[in-house]
PDB file of N, CA and C in Angstrom:
ATOM      1  N   MET A   4       0.851  -1.178   0.000  1.00 76.00           N
ATOM      2  CA  MET A   4       0.000   0.000   0.000  1.00 76.00           C
ATOM      3  C   MET A   4       0.893   1.236   0.000  1.00 76.00           C
ATOM      4  N   GLU A   5       0.505   2.244  -0.750  1.00 82.00           N
ATOM      5  CA  GLU A   5       1.276   3.483  -0.874  1.00 82.00           C
ATOM      6  C   GLU A   5       0.344   4.661  -0.675  1.00 82.00           C
ATOM      7  N   THR A   6       0.778   5.645   0.073  1.00 81.00           N
ATOM      8  CA  THR A   6      -0.025   6.838   0.318  1.00 81.00           C
ATOM      9  C   THR A   6       0.573   8.001  -0.463  1.00 81.00           C
ATOM     10  N   LEU A   7      -0.273   8.674  -1.225  1.00 78.00           N
ATOM     11  CA  LEU A   7       0.150   9.826  -2.019  1.00 78.00           C
ATOM     12  C   LEU A   7      -0.722  11.026  -1.690  1.00 78.00           C
ATOM     13  N   THR A   8      -0.154  12.198  -1.769  1.00 80.00           N
ATOM     14  CA  THR A   8      -0.914  13.429  -1.614  1.00 80.00           C
ATOM     15  C   THR A   8      -0.951  14.113  -2.976  1.00 80.00           C
ATOM     16  N   ILE A   9      -2.144  14.459  -3.424  1.00 80.00           N
ATOM     17  CA  ILE A   9      -2.287  15.107  -4.735  1.00 80.00           C
ATOM     18  C   ILE A   9      -3.097  16.388  -4.589  1.00 80.00           C
ATOM     19  N   THR A  10      -2.947  17.259  -5.551  1.00 82.00           N
ATOM     20  CA  THR A  10      -3.736  18.483  -5.619  1.00 82.00           C
ATOM     21  C   THR A  10      -4.593  18.411  -6.867  1.00 82.00           C
ATOM     22  N   LEU A  11      -5.901  18.531  -6.692  1.00 82.00           N
ATOM     23  CA  LEU A  11      -6.819  18.453  -7.829  1.00 82.00           C
ATOM     24  C   LEU A  11      -6.938  19.824  -8.476  1.00 82.00           C
ATOM     25  N   GLN A  12      -6.708  19.874  -9.775  1.00 85.00           N
ATOM     26  CA  GLN A  12      -6.756  21.137 -10.504  1.00 85.00           C
ATOM     27  C   GLN A  12      -8.164  21.471 -10.982  1.00 85.00           C
ATOM     28  N   ASN A  13      -9.016  20.462 -11.150  1.00 86.00           N
ATOM     29  CA  ASN A  13     -10.385  20.730 -11.591  1.00 86.00           C
ATOM     30  C   ASN A  13     -11.299  19.587 -11.147  1.00 86.00           C
ATOM     31  N   GLU A  14     -12.570  19.757 -11.373  1.00 88.00           N
ATOM     32  CA  GLU A  14     -13.579  18.782 -10.940  1.00 88.00           C
ATOM     33  C   GLU A  14     -13.480  17.486 -11.740  1.00 88.00           C
ATOM     34  N   HIS A  15     -13.012  17.562 -12.965  1.00 90.00           N
ATOM     35  CA  HIS A  15     -12.881  16.365 -13.802  1.00 90.00           C
ATOM     36  C   HIS A  15     -11.912  15.369 -13.153  1.00 90.00           C
ATOM     37  N   ALA A  16     -10.828  15.861 -12.590  1.00 87.00           N
ATOM     38  CA  ALA A  16      -9.859  14.982 -11.939  1.00 87.00           C
ATOM     39  C   ALA A  16     -10.493  14.280 -10.746  1.00 87.00           C
ATOM     40  N   ARG A  17     -11.327  14.980 -10.000  1.00 87.00           N
ATOM     41  CA  ARG A  17     -12.006  14.374  -8.852  1.00 87.00           C
ATOM     42  C   ARG A  17     -12.937  13.248  -9.314  1.00 87.00           C
ATOM     43  N   ARG A  18     -13.674  13.484 -10.412  1.00 89.00           N
ATOM     44  CA  ARG A  18     -14.587  12.448 -10.908  1.00 89.00           C
ATOM     45  C   ARG A  18     -13.829  11.205 -11.355  1.00 89.00           C
ATOM     46  N   VAL A  19     -12.677  11.399 -11.993  1.00 90.00           N
ATOM     47  CA  VAL A  19     -11.880  10.248 -12.425  1.00 90.00           C
ATOM     48  C   VAL A  19     -11.431   9.435 -11.215  1.00 90.00           C
ATOM     49  N   LEU A  20     -10.981  10.114 -10.179  1.00 88.00           N
ATOM     50  CA  LEU A  20     -10.549   9.410  -8.974  1.00 88.00           C
ATOM     51  C   LEU A  20     -11.716   8.702  -8.286  1.00 88.00           C
ATOM     52  N   GLU A  21     -12.887   9.326  -8.284  1.00 89.00           N
ATOM     53  CA  GLU A  21     -14.060   8.692  -7.687  1.00 89.00           C
ATOM     54  C   GLU A  21     -14.469   7.444  -8.470  1.00 89.00           C
ATOM     55  N   GLU A  22     -14.299   7.473  -9.799  1.00 91.00           N
ATOM     56  CA  GLU A  22     -14.595   6.288 -10.605  1.00 91.00           C
ATOM     57  C   GLU A  22     -13.606   5.166 -10.279  1.00 91.00           C
ATOM     58  N   LEU A  23     -12.340   5.507 -10.076  1.00 89.00           N
ATOM     59  CA  LEU A  23     -11.358   4.492  -9.696  1.00 89.00           C
ATOM     60  C   LEU A  23     -11.658   3.928  -8.312  1.00 89.00           C
ATOM     61  N   GLN A  24     -12.161   4.761  -7.431  1.00 89.00           N
ATOM     62  CA  GLN A  24     -12.539   4.290  -6.105  1.00 89.00           C
ATOM     63  C   GLN A  24     -13.712   3.318  -6.216  1.00 89.00           C
ATOM     64  N   ALA A  25     -14.674   3.606  -7.100  1.00 92.00           N
ATOM     65  CA  ALA A  25     -15.819   2.714  -7.296  1.00 92.00           C
ATOM     66  C   ALA A  25     -15.379   1.357  -7.841  1.00 92.00           C
ATOM     67  N   LEU A  26     -14.296   1.326  -8.620  1.00 91.00           N
ATOM     68  CA  LEU A  26     -13.771   0.071  -9.149  1.00 91.00           C
ATOM     69  C   LEU A  26     -12.938  -0.673  -8.100  1.00 91.00           C
ATOM     70  N   GLY A  27     -12.677  -0.050  -6.966  1.00 88.00           N
ATOM     71  CA  GLY A  27     -11.904  -0.691  -5.921  1.00 88.00           C
ATOM     72  C   GLY A  27     -10.408  -0.579  -6.113  1.00 88.00           C
ATOM     73  N   VAL A  28      -9.978   0.313  -6.989  1.00 87.00           N
ATOM     74  CA  VAL A  28      -8.552   0.462  -7.285  1.00 87.00           C
ATOM     75  C   VAL A  28      -7.849   1.305  -6.231  1.00 87.00           C
ATOM     76  N   LEU A  29      -8.554   2.279  -5.685  1.00 87.00           N
ATOM     77  CA  LEU A  29      -7.955   3.159  -4.687  1.00 87.00           C
ATOM     78  C   LEU A  29      -8.984   3.598  -3.672  1.00 87.00           C
ATOM     79  N   THR A  30      -8.500   4.195  -2.590  1.00 84.00           N
ATOM     80  CA  THR A  30      -9.356   4.713  -1.535  1.00 84.00           C
ATOM     81  C   THR A  30      -9.065   6.191  -1.375  1.00 84.00           C
ATOM     82  N   ILE A  31     -10.123   6.996  -1.320  1.00 82.00           N
ATOM     83  CA  ILE A  31      -9.976   8.442  -1.153  1.00 82.00           C
ATOM     84  C   ILE A  31     -10.311   8.791   0.285  1.00 82.00           C
ATOM     85  N   GLN A  32      -9.407   9.504   0.935  1.00 79.00           N
ATOM     86  CA  GLN A  32      -9.632   9.985   2.289  1.00 79.00           C
ATOM     87  C   GLN A  32      -9.358  11.479   2.303  1.00 79.00           C
ATOM     88  N   ALA A  33     -10.285  12.229   2.870  1.00 75.00           N
ATOM     89  CA  ALA A  33     -10.085  13.674   2.963  1.00 75.00           C
ATOM     90  C   ALA A  33      -8.985  13.956   3.970  1.00 75.00           C
ATOM     91  N   ALA A  34      -8.082  14.840   3.601  1.00 71.00           N
ATOM     92  CA  ALA A  34      -6.982  15.212   4.488  1.00 71.00           C
ATOM     93  C   ALA A  34      -7.296  16.544   5.143  1.00 71.00           C
ATOM     94  N   THR A  35      -6.775  16.719   6.333  1.00 70.00           N
ATOM     95  CA  THR A  35      -6.945  18.008   6.991  1.00 70.00           C
ATOM     96  C   THR A  35      -5.954  18.984   6.383  1.00 70.00           C
ATOM     97  N   GLN A  36      -6.439  20.155   6.105  1.00 70.00           N
ATOM     98  CA  GLN A  36      -5.577  21.166   5.499  1.00 70.00           C
ATOM     99  C   GLN A  36      -4.819  21.907   6.582  1.00 70.00           C
ATOM    100  N   GLN A  37      -3.548  22.147   6.325  1.00 72.00           N
ATOM    101  CA  GLN A  37      -2.740  22.900   7.262  1.00 72.00           C
ATOM    102  C   GLN A  37      -3.009  24.388   7.041  1.00 72.00           C
ATOM    103  N   PRO A  38      -3.031  25.170   8.109  1.00 75.00           N
ATOM    104  CA  PRO A  38      -3.277  26.600   7.935  1.00 75.00           C
ATOM    105  C   PRO A  38      -2.168  27.247   7.114  1.00 75.00           C
ATOM    106  N   ILE A  39      -2.568  28.167   6.274  1.00 78.00           N
ATOM    107  CA  ILE A  39      -1.619  28.867   5.420  1.00 78.00           C
ATOM    108  C   ILE A  39      -0.986  29.998   6.222  1.00 78.00           C
ATOM    109  N   ALA A  40       0.323  30.034   6.199  1.00 82.00           N
ATOM    110  CA  ALA A  40       1.038  31.076   6.939  1.00 82.00           C
ATOM    111  C   ALA A  40       0.794  32.435   6.273  1.00 82.00           C
ATOM    112  N   PRO A  41       0.593  33.483   7.060  1.00 87.00           N
ATOM    113  CA  PRO A  41       0.362  34.804   6.474  1.00 87.00           C
ATOM    114  C   PRO A  41       1.604  35.285   5.729  1.00 87.00           C
ATOM    115  N   ARG A  42       1.371  35.961   4.632  1.00 86.00           N
ATOM    116  CA  ARG A  42       2.468  36.492   3.839  1.00 86.00           C
ATOM    117  C   ARG A  42       3.056  37.718   4.524  1.00 86.00           C
ATOM    118  N   PRO A  43       4.351  37.886   4.437  1.00 87.00           N
ATOM    119  CA  PRO A  43       4.930  39.093   5.015  1.00 87.00           C
ATOM    120  C   PRO A  43       4.466  40.311   4.214  1.00 87.00           C
ATOM    121  N   PRO A  44       4.374  41.456   4.858  1.00 89.00           N
ATOM    122  CA  PRO A  44       3.908  42.642   4.136  1.00 89.00           C
ATOM    123  C   PRO A  44       4.855  42.994   2.992  1.00 89.00           C
ATOM    124  N   ALA A  45       4.276  43.460   1.916  1.00 86.00           N
ATOM    125  CA  ALA A  45       5.065  43.830   0.748  1.00 86.00           C
ATOM    126  C   ALA A  45       5.855  45.105   1.038  1.00 86.00           C
ATOM    127  N   THR A  46       7.057  45.136   0.532  1.00 87.00           N
ATOM    128  CA  THR A  46       7.886  46.322   0.702  1.00 87.00           C
ATOM    129  C   THR A  46       8.119  46.960  -0.658  1.00 87.00           C
ATOM    130  N   PHE A  47       8.278  48.245  -0.663  1.00 83.00           N
ATOM    131  CA  PHE A  47       8.526  48.975  -1.894  1.00 83.00           C
ATOM    132  C   PHE A  47       9.853  49.692  -1.765  1.00 83.00           C
ATOM    133  N   SER A  48      10.712  49.449  -2.722  1.00 85.00           N
ATOM    134  CA  SER A  48      11.998  50.137  -2.752  1.00 85.00           C
ATOM    135  C   SER A  48      11.952  51.141  -3.887  1.00 85.00           C
ATOM    136  N   ALA A  49      12.125  52.397  -3.566  1.00 86.00           N
ATOM    137  CA  ALA A  49      12.086  53.453  -4.570  1.00 86.00           C
ATOM    138  C   ALA A  49      13.336  53.389  -5.444  1.00 86.00           C
ATOM    139  N   ILE A  50      13.188  53.829  -6.674  1.00 87.00           N
ATOM    140  CA  ILE A  50      14.327  53.880  -7.582  1.00 87.00           C
ATOM    141  C   ILE A  50      14.642  55.330  -7.891  1.00 87.00           C
ATOM    142  N   SER A  51      15.833  55.551  -8.335  1.00 87.00           N
ATOM    143  CA  SER A  51      16.275  56.894  -8.679  1.00 87.00           C
ATOM    144  C   SER A  51      16.795  56.869 -10.111  1.00 87.00           C
ATOM    145  N   VAL A  52      16.358  57.813 -10.927  1.00 86.00           N
ATOM    146  CA  VAL A  52      16.794  57.901 -12.316  1.00 86.00           C
ATOM    147  C   VAL A  52      17.488  59.235 -12.508  1.00 86.00           C
ATOM    148  N   SER A  53      18.680  59.174 -13.020  1.00 87.00           N
ATOM    149  CA  SER A  53      19.438  60.400 -13.254  1.00 87.00           C
ATOM    150  C   SER A  53      18.946  61.063 -14.539  1.00 87.00           C
ATOM    151  N   THR A  54      18.661  62.344 -14.472  1.00 85.00           N
ATOM    152  CA  THR A  54      18.229  63.107 -15.654  1.00 85.00           C
ATOM    153  C   THR A  54      19.283  64.128 -16.049  1.00 85.00           C
ATOM    154  N   LYS A  55      20.511  63.887 -15.639  1.00 86.00           N
ATOM    155  CA  LYS A  55      21.593  64.833 -15.889  1.00 86.00           C
ATOM    156  C   LYS A  55      21.804  65.075 -17.384  1.00 86.00           C
ATOM    157  N   ASP A  56      21.812  64.022 -18.198  1.00 85.00           N
ATOM    158  CA  ASP A  56      22.064  64.166 -19.629  1.00 85.00           C
ATOM    159  C   ASP A  56      20.780  64.197 -20.449  1.00 85.00           C
ATOM    160  N   PHE A  57      19.645  64.382 -19.805  1.00 83.00           N
ATOM    161  CA  PHE A  57      18.370  64.401 -20.507  1.00 83.00           C
ATOM    162  C   PHE A  57      18.163  65.772 -21.152  1.00 83.00           C
ATOM    163  N   LYS A  58      17.782  65.749 -22.437  1.00 84.00           N
ATOM    164  CA  LYS A  58      17.515  67.005 -23.149  1.00 84.00           C
ATOM    165  C   LYS A  58      16.057  67.001 -23.575  1.00 84.00           C
ATOM    166  N   PHE A  59      15.338  68.040 -23.203  1.00 84.00           N
ATOM    167  CA  PHE A  59      13.916  68.151 -23.503  1.00 84.00           C
ATOM    168  C   PHE A  59      13.740  69.021 -24.731  1.00 84.00           C
ATOM    169  N   ASN A  60      13.050  68.496 -25.740  1.00 84.00           N
ATOM    170  CA  ASN A  60      12.774  69.244 -26.956  1.00 84.00           C
ATOM    171  C   ASN A  60      11.299  69.615 -26.925  1.00 84.00           C
ATOM    172  N   ARG A  61      11.010  70.851 -26.619  1.00 86.00           N
ATOM    173  CA  ARG A  61       9.631  71.306 -26.484  1.00 86.00           C
ATOM    174  C   ARG A  61       8.856  71.174 -27.798  1.00 86.00           C
ATOM    175  N   GLU A  62       9.492  71.450 -28.923  1.00 87.00           N
ATOM    176  CA  GLU A  62       8.802  71.354 -30.222  1.00 87.00           C
ATOM    177  C   GLU A  62       8.411  69.889 -30.517  1.00 87.00           C
ATOM    178  N   GLU A  63       9.297  68.970 -30.221  1.00 84.00           N
ATOM    179  CA  GLU A  63       8.983  67.559 -30.453  1.00 84.00           C
ATOM    180  C   GLU A  63       7.850  67.105 -29.512  1.00 84.00           C
ATOM    181  N   ALA A  64       7.849  67.570 -28.303  1.00 84.00           N
ATOM    182  CA  ALA A  64       6.814  67.209 -27.361  1.00 84.00           C
ATOM    183  C   ALA A  64       5.457  67.774 -27.777  1.00 84.00           C
ATOM    184  N   ASN A  65       5.436  68.950 -28.313  1.00 85.00           N
ATOM    185  CA  ASN A  65       4.187  69.571 -28.759  1.00 85.00           C
ATOM    186  C   ASN A  65       3.608  68.866 -29.978  1.00 85.00           C
ATOM    187  N   GLU A  66       4.427  68.224 -30.781  1.00 80.00           N
ATOM    188  CA  GLU A  66       3.946  67.509 -31.966  1.00 80.00           C
ATOM    189  C   GLU A  66       3.116  66.289 -31.573  1.00 80.00           C
ATOM    190  N   ARG A  67       3.354  65.730 -30.440  1.00 68.00           N
ATOM    191  CA  ARG A  67       2.648  64.517 -30.025  1.00 68.00           C
ATOM    192  C   ARG A  67       1.321  64.861 -29.568  1.00 68.00           C
TER     193      ARG A  67
END
């Protein structure tokens, strides 16, 4: 006997497993779910962009 843990992606997979259980090939037992640990709060790191060599062309900007 072998015990496996699987994650069902859709209802079709559950039906296939239930059909195999009806044939006596396997046994399905509901497992207790472990609580999900809370995610740490997201942090934001600001970036800095140098505009030292940036040249603004007012005529080109007005064309847009």
